[in-house]
CSV table of C-alpha atoms in Angstrom, one decimal:
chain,number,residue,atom,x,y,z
A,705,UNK,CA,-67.9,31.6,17.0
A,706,UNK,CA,-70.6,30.5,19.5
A,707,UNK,CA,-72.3,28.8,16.8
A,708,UNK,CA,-68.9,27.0,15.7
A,709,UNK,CA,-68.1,26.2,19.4
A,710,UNK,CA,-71.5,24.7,19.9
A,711,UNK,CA,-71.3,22.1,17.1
A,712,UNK,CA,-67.8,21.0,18.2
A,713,UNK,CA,-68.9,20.4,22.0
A,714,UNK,CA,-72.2,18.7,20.7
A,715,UNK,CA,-70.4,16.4,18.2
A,716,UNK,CA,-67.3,16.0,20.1
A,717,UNK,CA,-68.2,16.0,23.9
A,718,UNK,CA,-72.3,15.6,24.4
A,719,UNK,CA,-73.4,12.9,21.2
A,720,UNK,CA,-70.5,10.4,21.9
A,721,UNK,CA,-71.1,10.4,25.8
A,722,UNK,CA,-74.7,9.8,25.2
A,723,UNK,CA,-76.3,6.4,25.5
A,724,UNK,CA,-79.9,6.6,24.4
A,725,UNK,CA,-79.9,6.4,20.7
A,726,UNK,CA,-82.5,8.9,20.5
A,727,UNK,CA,-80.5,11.2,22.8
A,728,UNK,CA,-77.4,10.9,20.2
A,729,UNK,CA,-80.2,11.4,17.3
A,730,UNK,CA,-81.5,14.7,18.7
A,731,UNK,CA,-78.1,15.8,19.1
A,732,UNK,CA,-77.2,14.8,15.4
A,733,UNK,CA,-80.4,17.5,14.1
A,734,UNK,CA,-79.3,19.4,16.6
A,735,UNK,CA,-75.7,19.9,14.9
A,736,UNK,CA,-77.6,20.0,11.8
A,737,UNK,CA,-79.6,22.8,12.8
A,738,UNK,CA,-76.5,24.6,14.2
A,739,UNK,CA,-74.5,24.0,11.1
A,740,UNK,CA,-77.5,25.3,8.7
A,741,UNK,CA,-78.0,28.5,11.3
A,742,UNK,CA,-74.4,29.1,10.2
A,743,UNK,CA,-74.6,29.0,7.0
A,744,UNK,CA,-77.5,31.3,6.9
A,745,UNK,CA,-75.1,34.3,9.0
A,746,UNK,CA,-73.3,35.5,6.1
A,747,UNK,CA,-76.4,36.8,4.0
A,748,UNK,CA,-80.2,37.1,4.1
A,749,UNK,CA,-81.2,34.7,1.5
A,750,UNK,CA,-84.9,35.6,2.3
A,751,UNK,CA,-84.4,39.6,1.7
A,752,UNK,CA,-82.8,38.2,-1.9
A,753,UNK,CA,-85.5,36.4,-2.8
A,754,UNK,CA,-87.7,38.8,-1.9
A,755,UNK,CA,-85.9,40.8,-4.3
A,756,UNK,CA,-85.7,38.4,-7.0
A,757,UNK,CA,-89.0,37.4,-7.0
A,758,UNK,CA,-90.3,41.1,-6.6
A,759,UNK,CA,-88.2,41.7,-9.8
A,760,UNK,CA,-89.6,39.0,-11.7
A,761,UNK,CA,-93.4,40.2,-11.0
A,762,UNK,CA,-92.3,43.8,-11.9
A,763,UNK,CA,-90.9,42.6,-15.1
A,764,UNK,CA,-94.5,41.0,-16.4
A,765,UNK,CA,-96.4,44.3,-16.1
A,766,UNK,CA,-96.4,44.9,-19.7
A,767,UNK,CA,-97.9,42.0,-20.4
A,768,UNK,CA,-100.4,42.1,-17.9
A,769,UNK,CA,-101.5,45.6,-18.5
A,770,UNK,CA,-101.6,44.7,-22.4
A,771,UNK,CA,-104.1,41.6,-21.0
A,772,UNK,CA,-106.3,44.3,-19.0
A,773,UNK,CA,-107.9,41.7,-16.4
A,774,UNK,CA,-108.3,43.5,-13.3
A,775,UNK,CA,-107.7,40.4,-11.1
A,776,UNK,CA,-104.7,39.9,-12.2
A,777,UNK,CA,-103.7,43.5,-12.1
A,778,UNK,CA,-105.1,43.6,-8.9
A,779,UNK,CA,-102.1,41.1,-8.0
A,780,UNK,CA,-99.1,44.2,-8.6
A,781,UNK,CA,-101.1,46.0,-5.2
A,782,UNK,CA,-100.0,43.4,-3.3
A,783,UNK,CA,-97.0,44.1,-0.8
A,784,UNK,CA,-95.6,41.0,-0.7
A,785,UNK,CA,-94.5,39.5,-3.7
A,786,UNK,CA,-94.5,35.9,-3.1
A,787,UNK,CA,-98.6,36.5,-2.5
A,788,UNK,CA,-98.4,38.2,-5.9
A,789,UNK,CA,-96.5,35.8,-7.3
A,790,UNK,CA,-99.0,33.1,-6.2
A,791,UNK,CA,-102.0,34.9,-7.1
A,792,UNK,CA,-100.4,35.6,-10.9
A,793,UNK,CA,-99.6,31.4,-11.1
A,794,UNK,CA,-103.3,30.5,-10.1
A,795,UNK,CA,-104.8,33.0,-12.6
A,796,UNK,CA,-102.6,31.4,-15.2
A,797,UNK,CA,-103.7,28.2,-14.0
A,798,UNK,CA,-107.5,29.5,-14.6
A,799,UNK,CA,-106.9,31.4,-18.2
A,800,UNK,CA,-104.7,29.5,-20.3
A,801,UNK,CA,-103.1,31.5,-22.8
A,802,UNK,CA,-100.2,33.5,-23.9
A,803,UNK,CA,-100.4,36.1,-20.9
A,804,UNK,CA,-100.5,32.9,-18.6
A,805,UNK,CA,-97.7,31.1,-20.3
A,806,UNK,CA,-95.7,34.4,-20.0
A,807,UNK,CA,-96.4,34.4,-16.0
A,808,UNK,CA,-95.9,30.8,-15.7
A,809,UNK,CA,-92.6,30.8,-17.6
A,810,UNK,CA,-91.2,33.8,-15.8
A,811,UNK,CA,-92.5,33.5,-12.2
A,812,UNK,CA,-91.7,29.6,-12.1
A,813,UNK,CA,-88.2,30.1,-13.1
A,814,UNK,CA,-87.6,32.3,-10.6
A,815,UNK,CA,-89.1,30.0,-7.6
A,816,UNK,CA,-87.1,27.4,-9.0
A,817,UNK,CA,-83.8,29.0,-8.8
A,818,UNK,CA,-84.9,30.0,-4.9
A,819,UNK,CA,-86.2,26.5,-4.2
A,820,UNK,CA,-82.7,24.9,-5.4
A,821,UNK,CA,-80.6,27.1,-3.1
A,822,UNK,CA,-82.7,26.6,-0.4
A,823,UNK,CA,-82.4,23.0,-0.6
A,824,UNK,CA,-78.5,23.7,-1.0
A,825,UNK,CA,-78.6,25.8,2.3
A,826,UNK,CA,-80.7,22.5,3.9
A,827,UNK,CA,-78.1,20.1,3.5
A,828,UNK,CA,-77.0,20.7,7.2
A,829,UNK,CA,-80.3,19.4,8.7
A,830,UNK,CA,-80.8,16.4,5.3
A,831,UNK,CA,-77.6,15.2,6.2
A,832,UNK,CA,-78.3,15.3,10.3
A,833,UNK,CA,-81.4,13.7,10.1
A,834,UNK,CA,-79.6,10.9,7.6
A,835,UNK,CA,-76.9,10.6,9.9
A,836,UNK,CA,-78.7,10.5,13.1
A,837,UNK,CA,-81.1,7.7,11.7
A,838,UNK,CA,-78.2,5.6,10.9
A,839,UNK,CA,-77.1,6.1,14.4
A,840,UNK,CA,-74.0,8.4,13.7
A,841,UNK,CA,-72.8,11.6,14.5
């Protein structure tokens, strides 16, 4: 509700009494930033990818313990899984193969997907930033 009451006085009482443009700009990212921060209350998208992404490294073990290469084994002792993730993508990239198509396929996939919904979830602060350079609200 604070949130919701914030964008309303910002694009309804504070941006259209302002007379710098860069004042009304600022207070276009602003509402941008507001409107994303709401958008972000209902769920944790980070603790999801997290998730997903610590999923998608689980489910190539077989693979990489058939493989046997202990840097890239060393990569399922790591807590986070985006580092593991990363770690997994640049062995690929350094030992082309079947194990490293394997990674590649399944780990990209996965980031993908995450990168797409994050863009979706940044269409608050794109469409601020678009607005407030063409001097609206």
């Amino acid at each position: 509700m604070i949130i919701q009451n914030s964008i309303v006085t910002l694009r309804e009482v504070i941006a259209p009494l302002a007379e710098d443009e860069w004042a009304r700009f600022n207070a276009s990212l602003l509402i941008g930033a507001l409107e994303y921060a709401l958008g972000g209350l209902d769920r944790d998208r980070g603790a999801e990818h997290r998730s997903a992404l610590a999923a998608s490294v689980a489910s190539l073990k077989a693979v990489v313990d058939k493989n046997g290469d202990n840097e890239l084994l060393a990569a399922f002792a790591e807590k986070s899984p985006f580092v593991a993730a990363s770690q997994m993508l640049v062995w690929g990239q350094n030992h082309p193969g079947d194990t490293a198509a394997a990674i590649q396929k399944t780990l990209r996939a996965e980031l993908y997907a995450q990168l797409d919904e994050e863009i979706g979830a940044a269409a608050p602060m794109m469409g601020a930033f678009v607005r407030g350079m063409a001097g609206e609200i």
